[in-house]
PDB file of C-alpha atoms in Angstrom:
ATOM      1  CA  UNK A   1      10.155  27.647   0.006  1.00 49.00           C
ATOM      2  CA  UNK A   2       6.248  27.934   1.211  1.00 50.00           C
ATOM      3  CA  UNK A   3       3.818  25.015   0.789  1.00 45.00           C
ATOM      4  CA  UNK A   4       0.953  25.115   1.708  1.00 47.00           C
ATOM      5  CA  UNK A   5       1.618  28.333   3.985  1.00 48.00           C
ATOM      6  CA  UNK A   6       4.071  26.065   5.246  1.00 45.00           C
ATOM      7  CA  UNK A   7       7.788  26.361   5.273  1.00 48.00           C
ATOM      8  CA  UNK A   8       9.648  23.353   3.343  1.00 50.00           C
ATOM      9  CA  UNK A   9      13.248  22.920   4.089  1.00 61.00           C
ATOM     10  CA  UNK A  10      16.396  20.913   3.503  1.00 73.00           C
ATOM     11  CA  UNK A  11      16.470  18.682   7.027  1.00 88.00           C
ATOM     12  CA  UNK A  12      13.023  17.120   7.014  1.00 96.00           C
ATOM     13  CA  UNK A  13      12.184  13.761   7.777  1.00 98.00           C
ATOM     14  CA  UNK A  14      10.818  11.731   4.862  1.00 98.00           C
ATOM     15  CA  UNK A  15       9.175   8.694   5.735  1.00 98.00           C
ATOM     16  CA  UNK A  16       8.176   6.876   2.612  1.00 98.00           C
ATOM     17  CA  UNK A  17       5.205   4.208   1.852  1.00 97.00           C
ATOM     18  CA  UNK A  18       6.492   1.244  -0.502  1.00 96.00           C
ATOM     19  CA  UNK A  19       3.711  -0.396  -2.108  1.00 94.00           C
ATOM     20  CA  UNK A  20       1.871   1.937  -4.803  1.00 94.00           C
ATOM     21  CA  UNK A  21       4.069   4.565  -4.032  1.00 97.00           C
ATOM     22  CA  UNK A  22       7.688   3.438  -4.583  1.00 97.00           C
ATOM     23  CA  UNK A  23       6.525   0.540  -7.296  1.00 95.00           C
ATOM     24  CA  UNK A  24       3.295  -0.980  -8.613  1.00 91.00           C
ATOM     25  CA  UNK A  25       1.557  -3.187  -6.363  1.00 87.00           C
ATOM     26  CA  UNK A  26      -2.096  -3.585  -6.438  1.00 84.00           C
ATOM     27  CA  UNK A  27      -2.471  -3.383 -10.216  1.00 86.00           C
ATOM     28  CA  UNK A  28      -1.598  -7.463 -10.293  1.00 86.00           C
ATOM     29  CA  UNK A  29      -4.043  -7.817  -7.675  1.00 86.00           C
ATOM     30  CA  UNK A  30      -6.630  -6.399  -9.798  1.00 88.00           C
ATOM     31  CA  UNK A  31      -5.635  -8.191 -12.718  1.00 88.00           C
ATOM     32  CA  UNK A  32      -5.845 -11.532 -10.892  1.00 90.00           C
ATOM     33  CA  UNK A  33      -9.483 -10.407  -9.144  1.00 91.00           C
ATOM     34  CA  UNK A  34     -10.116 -10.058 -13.161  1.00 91.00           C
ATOM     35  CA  UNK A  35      -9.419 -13.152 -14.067  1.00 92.00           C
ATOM     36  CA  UNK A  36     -11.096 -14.599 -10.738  1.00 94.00           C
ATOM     37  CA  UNK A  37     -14.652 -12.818 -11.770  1.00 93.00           C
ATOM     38  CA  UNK A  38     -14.517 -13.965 -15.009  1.00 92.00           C
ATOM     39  CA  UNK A  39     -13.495 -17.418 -14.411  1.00 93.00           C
ATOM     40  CA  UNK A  40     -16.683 -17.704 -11.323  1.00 91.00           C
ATOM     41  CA  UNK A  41     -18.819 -16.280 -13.773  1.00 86.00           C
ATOM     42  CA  UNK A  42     -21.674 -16.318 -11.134  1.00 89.00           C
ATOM     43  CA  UNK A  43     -25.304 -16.857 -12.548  1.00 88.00           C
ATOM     44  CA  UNK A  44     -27.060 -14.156 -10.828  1.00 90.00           C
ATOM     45  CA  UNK A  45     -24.958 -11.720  -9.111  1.00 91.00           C
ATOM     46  CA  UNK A  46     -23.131  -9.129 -11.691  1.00 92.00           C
ATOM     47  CA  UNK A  47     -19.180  -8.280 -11.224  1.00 91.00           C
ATOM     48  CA  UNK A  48     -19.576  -5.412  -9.241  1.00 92.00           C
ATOM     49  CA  UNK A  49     -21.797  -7.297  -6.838  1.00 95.00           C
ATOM     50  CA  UNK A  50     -19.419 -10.444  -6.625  1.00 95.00           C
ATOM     51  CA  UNK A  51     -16.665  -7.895  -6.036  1.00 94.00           C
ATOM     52  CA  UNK A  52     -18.813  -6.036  -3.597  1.00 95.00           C
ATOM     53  CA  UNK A  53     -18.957  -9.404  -1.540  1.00 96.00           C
ATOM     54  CA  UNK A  54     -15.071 -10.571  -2.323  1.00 96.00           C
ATOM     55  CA  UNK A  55     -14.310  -6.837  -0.535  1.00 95.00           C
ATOM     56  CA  UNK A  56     -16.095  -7.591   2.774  1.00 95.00           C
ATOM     57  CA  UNK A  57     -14.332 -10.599   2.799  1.00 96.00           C
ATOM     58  CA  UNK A  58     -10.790  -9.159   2.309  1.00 93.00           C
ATOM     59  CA  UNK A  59     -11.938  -6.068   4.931  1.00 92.00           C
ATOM     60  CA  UNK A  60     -12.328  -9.140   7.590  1.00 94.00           C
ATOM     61  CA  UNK A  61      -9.731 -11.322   6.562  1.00 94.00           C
ATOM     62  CA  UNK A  62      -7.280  -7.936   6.377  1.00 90.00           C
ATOM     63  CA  UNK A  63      -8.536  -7.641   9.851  1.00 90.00           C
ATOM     64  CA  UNK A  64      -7.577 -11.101  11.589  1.00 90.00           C
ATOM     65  CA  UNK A  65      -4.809 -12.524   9.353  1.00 91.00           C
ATOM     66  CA  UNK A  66      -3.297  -9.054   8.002  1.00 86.00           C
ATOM     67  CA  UNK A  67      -1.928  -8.560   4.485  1.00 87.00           C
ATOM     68  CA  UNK A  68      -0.338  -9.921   1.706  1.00 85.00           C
ATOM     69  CA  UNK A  69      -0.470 -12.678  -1.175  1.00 86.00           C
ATOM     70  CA  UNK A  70      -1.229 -15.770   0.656  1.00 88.00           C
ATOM     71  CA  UNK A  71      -4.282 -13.401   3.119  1.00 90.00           C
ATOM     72  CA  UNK A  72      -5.271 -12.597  -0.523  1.00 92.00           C
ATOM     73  CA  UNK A  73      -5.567 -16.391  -2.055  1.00 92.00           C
ATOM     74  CA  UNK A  74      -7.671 -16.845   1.178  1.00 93.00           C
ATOM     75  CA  UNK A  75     -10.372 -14.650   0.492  1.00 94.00           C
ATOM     76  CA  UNK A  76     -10.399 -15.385  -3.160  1.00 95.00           C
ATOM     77  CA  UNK A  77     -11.336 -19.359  -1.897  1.00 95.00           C
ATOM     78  CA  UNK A  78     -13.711 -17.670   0.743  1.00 95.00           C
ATOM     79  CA  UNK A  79     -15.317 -15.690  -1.730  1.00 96.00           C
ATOM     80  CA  UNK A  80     -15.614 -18.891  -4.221  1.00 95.00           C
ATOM     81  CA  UNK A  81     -17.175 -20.934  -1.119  1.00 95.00           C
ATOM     82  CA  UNK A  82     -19.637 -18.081   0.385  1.00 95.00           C
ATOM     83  CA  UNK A  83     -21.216 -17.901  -3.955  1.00 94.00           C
ATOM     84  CA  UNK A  84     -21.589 -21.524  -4.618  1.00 92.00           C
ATOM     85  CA  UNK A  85     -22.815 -22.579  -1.367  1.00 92.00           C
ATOM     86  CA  UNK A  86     -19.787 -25.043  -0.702  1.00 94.00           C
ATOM     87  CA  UNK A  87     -16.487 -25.968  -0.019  1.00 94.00           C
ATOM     88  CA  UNK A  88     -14.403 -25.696  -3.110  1.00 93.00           C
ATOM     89  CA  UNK A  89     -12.854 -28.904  -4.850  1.00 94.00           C
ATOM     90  CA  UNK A  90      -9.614 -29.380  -6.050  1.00 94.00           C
ATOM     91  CA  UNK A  91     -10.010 -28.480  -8.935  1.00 94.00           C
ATOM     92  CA  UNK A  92     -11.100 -24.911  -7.810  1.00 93.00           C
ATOM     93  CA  UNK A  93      -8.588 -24.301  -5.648  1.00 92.00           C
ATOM     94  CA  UNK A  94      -5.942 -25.434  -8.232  1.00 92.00           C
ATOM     95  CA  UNK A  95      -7.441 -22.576 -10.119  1.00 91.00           C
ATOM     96  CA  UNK A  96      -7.113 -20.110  -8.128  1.00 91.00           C
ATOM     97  CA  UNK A  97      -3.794 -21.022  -7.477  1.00 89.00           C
ATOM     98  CA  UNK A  98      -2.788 -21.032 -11.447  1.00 88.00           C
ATOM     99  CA  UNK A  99      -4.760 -17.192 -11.770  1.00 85.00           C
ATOM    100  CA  UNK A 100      -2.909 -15.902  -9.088  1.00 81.00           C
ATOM    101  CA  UNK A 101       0.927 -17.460 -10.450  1.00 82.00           C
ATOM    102  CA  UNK A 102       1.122 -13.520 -11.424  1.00 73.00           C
ATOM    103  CA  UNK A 103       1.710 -13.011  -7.542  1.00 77.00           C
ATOM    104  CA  UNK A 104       4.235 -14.744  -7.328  1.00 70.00           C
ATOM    105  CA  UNK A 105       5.977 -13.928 -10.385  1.00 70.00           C
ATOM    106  CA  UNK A 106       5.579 -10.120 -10.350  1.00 68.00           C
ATOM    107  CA  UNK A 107       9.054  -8.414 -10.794  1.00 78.00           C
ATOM    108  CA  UNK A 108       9.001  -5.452  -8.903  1.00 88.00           C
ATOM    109  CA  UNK A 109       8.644  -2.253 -11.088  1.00 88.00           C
ATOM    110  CA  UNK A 110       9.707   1.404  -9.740  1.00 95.00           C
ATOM    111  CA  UNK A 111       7.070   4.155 -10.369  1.00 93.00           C
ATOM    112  CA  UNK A 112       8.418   6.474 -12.814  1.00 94.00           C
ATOM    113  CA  UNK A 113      11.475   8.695 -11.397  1.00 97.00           C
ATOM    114  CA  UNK A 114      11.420   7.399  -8.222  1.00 98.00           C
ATOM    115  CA  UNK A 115      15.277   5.576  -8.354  1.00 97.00           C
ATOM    116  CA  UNK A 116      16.763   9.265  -9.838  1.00 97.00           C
ATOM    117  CA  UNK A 117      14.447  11.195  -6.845  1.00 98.00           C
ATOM    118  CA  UNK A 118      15.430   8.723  -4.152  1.00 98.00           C
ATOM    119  CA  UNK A 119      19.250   9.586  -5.210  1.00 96.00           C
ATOM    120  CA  UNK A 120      18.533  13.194  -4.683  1.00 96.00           C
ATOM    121  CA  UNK A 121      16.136  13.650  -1.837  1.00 97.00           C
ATOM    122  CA  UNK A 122      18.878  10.911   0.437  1.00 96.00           C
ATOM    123  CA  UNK A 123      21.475  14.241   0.124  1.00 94.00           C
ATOM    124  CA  UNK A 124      19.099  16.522   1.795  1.00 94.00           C
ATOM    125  CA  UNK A 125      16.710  14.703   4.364  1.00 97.00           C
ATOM    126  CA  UNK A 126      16.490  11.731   6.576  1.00 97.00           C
ATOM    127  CA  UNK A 127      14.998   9.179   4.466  1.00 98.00           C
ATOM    128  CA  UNK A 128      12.695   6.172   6.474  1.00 98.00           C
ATOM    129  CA  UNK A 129      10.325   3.333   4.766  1.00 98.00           C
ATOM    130  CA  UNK A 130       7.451   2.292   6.631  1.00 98.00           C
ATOM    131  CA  UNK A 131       5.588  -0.772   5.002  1.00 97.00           C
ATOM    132  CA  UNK A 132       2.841  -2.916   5.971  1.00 95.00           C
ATOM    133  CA  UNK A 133       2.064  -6.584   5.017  1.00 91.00           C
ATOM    134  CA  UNK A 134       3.751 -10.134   5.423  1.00 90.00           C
ATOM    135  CA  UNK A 135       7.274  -9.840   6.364  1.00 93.00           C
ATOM    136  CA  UNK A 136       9.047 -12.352   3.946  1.00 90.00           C
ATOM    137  CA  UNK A 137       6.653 -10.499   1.282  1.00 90.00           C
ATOM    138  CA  UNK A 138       7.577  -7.579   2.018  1.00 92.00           C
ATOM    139  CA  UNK A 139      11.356  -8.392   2.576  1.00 94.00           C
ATOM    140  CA  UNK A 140      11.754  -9.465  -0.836  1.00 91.00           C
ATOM    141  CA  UNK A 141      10.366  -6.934  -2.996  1.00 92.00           C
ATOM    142  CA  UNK A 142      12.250  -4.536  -0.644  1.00 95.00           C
ATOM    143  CA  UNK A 143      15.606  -6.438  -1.595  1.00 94.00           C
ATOM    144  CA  UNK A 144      14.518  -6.645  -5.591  1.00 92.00           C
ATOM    145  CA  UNK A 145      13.495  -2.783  -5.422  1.00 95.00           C
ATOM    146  CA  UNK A 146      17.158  -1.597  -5.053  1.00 95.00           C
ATOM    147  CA  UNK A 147      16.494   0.913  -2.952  1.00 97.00           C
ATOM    148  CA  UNK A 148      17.004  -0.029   0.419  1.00 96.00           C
ATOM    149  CA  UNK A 149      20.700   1.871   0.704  1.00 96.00           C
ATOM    150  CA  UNK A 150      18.403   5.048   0.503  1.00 97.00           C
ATOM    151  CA  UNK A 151      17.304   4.350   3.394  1.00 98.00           C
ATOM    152  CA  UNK A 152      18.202   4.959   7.847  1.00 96.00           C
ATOM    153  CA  UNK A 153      15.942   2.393   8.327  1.00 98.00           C
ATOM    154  CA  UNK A 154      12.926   0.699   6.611  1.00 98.00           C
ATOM    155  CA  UNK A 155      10.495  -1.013   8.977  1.00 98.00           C
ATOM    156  CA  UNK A 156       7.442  -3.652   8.221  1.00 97.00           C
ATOM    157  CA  UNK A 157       4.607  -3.598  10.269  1.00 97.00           C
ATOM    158  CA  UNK A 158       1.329  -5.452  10.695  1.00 93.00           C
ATOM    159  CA  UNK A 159      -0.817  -2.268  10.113  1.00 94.00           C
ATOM    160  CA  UNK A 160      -0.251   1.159   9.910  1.00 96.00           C
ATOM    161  CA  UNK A 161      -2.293   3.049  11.937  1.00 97.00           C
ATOM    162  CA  UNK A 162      -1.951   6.388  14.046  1.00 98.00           C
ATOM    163  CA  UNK A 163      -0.292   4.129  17.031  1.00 98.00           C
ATOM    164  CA  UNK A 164       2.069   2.816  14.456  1.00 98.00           C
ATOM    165  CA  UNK A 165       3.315   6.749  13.966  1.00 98.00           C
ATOM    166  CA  UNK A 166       3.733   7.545  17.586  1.00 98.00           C
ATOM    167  CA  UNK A 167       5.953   4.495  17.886  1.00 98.00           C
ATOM    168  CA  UNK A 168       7.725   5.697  14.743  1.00 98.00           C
ATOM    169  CA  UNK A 169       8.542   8.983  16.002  1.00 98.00           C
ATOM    170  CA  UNK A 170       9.601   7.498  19.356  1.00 98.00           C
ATOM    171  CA  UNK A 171      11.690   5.125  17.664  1.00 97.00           C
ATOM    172  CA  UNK A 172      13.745   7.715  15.769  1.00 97.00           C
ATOM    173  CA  UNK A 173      13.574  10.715  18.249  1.00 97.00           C
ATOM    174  CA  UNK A 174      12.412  12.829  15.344  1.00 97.00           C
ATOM    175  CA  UNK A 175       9.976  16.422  15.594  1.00 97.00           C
ATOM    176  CA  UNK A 176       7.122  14.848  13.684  1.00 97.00           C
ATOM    177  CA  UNK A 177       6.148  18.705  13.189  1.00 95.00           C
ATOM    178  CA  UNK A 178       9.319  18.055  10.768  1.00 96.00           C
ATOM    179  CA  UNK A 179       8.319  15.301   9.563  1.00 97.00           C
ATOM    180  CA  UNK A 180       6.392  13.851   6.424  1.00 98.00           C
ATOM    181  CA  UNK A 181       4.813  10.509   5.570  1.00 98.00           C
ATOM    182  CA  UNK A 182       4.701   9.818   1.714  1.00 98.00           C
ATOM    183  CA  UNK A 183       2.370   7.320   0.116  1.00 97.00           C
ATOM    184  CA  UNK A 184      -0.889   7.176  -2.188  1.00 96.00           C
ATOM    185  CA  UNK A 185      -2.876   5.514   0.686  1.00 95.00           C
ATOM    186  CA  UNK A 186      -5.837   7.752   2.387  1.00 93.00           C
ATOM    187  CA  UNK A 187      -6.439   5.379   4.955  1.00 92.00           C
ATOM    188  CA  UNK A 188      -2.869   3.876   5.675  1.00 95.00           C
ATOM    189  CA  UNK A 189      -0.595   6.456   4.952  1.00 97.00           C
ATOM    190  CA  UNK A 190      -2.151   9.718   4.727  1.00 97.00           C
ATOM    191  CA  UNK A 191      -5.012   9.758   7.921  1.00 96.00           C
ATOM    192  CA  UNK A 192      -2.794   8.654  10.700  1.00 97.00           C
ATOM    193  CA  UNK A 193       0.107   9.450  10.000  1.00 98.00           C
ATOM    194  CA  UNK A 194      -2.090  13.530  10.030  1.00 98.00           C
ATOM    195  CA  UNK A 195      -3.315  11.979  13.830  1.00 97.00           C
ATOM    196  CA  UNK A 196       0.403  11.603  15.035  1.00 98.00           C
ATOM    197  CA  UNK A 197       1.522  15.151  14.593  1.00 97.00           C
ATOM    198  CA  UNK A 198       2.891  14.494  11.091  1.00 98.00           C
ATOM    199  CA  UNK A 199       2.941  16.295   7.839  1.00 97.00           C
ATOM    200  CA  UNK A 200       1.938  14.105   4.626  1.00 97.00           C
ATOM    201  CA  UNK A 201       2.274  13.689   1.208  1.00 97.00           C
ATOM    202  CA  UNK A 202      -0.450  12.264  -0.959  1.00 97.00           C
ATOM    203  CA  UNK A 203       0.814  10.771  -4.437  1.00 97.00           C
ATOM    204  CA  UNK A 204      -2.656   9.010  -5.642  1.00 94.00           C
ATOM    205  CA  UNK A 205      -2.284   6.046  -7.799  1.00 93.00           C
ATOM    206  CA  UNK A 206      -5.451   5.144  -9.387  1.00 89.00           C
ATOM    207  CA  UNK A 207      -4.944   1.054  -8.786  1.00 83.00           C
ATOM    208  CA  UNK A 208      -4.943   1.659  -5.050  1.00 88.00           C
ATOM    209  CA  UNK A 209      -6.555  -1.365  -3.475  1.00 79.00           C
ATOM    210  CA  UNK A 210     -10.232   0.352  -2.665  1.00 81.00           C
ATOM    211  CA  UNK A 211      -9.553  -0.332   1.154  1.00 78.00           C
ATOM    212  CA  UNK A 212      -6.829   2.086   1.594  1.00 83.00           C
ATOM    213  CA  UNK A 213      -9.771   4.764   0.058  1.00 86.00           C
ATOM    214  CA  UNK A 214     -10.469   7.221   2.480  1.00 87.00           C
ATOM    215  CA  UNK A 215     -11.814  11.115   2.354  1.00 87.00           C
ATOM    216  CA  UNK A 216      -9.313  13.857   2.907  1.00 90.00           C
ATOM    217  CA  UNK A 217      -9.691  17.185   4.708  1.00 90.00           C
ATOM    218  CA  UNK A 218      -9.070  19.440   0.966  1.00 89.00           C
ATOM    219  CA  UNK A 219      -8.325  22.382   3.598  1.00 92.00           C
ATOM    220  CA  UNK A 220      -6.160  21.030   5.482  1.00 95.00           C
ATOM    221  CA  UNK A 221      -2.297  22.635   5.010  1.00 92.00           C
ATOM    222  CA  UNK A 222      -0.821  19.853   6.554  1.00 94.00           C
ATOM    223  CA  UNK A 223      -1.325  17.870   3.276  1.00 96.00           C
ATOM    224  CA  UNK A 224       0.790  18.628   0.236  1.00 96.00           C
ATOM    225  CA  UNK A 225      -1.349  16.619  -2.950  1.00 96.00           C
ATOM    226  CA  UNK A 226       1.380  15.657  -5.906  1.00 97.00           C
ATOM    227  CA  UNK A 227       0.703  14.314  -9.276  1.00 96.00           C
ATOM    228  CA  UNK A 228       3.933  12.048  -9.219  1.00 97.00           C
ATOM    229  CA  UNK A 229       6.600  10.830  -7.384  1.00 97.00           C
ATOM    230  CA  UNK A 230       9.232  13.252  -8.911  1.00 97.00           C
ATOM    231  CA  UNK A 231       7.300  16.338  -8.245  1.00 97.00           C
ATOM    232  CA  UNK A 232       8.782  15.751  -4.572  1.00 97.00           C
ATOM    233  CA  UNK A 233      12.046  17.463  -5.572  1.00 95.00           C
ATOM    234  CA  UNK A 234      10.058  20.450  -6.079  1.00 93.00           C
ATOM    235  CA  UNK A 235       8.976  20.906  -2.897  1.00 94.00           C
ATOM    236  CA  UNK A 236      11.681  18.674  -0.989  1.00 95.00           C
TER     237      UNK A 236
END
């Protein structure tokens, strides 16, 4: 089979994003941001200009404390702090805490397909999970998903970024010519993994946090664009 102008064959290695790709992440996030921009109801600055702010203050917290739920209750507080000029009470903060319960309570949901494609795609490639954010995080919705027997090995990592590849191919003594990296995120998934020598996949999902947004070569044949997660067994 051609992709691309690319040959696609039984024997590839599949690494495989987890977040937005193998379940539904971010959409709770965005609920919760929401409920945060309603309940600060700021008196001068509009939604998209609080949430303007509230993303330059994830970018730098992402930055120097990484990923994750408890990064994220940070720079909701940061956010409150930086618009009303002071440090938050209490009360606030117990706010914040009760809008973001969601966090903590999210089951973990599998995209559409993904269980029944997993199955199938584990009897004809080398399967791999590379995830980024807190460990324990991470850890657990990897052990609620299910899906972990799919896998050689699933590794968490502070940030995924084209050194994060290299080391990933180095790790597993794999061709990375031979190799694909499969997630809905531009800037984490898609970009570097292209930088290391890798093919990609890119499933969008339109909740993806707007930091993983990034601008894709549309000529370049190294890139195979799906419309869902089970469309892989088409090509794979």
């Amino acid at each position: 089979m051609t992709v691309g102008g690319m040959a696609v064959r039984r024997g590839q290695v599949l690494v495989f994003d987890a977040d937005d790709t193998l379940w539904e992440n971010n959409v709770v996030f965005e609920r919760v941001i929401d409920d945060f921009l309603a309940w600060l109801d700021h008196p001068t600055l509009d939604r998209a200009e609080t949430r303007a702010i509230l993303d330059d203050i994830e970018r730098a917290n992402a930055v120097a404390h990484g990923y994750g739920s408890k990064v994220f209750l940070r720079s909701l507080g940061e956010c409150l702090e930086r618009l009303r000029e002071r440090p938050a009470t209490d009360a606030e903060r117990r706010e914040i805490d009760r809008l973001a319960v969601a966090l903590v309570e999210h089951k973990v949901e599998l995209m559409p397909g993904v269980a029944e494609a997993l199955d199938e795609l584990a009897g004809r490639h080398e399967l791999l999970l590379l995830t980024k954010g807190e460990r324990e995080e991470q850890q657990r919705k990897l052990d609620a998903s299910g899906l972990l027997h799919h896998f050689r090995a699933a590794h968490i990592v502070r940030e995924k970024d084209v050194d994060t590849y290299r080391w990933l191919v180095r790790e597993h003594d794999f061709d990375p010519a031979r190799a694909w990296m499969i997630g809905n995120s531009p800037r984490s998934d898609i970009r570097p993994a292209r930088a290391a020598g890798m093919n990609a996949v890119f499933i969008p999902n339109e909740n993806t946090w707007v930091l993983e947004h990034d601008d894709l070569d549309p000529t370049d044949r190294g890139v195979l664009r799906l419309a869902a997660f089970p469309d892989l067994l088409r090509h794979f």
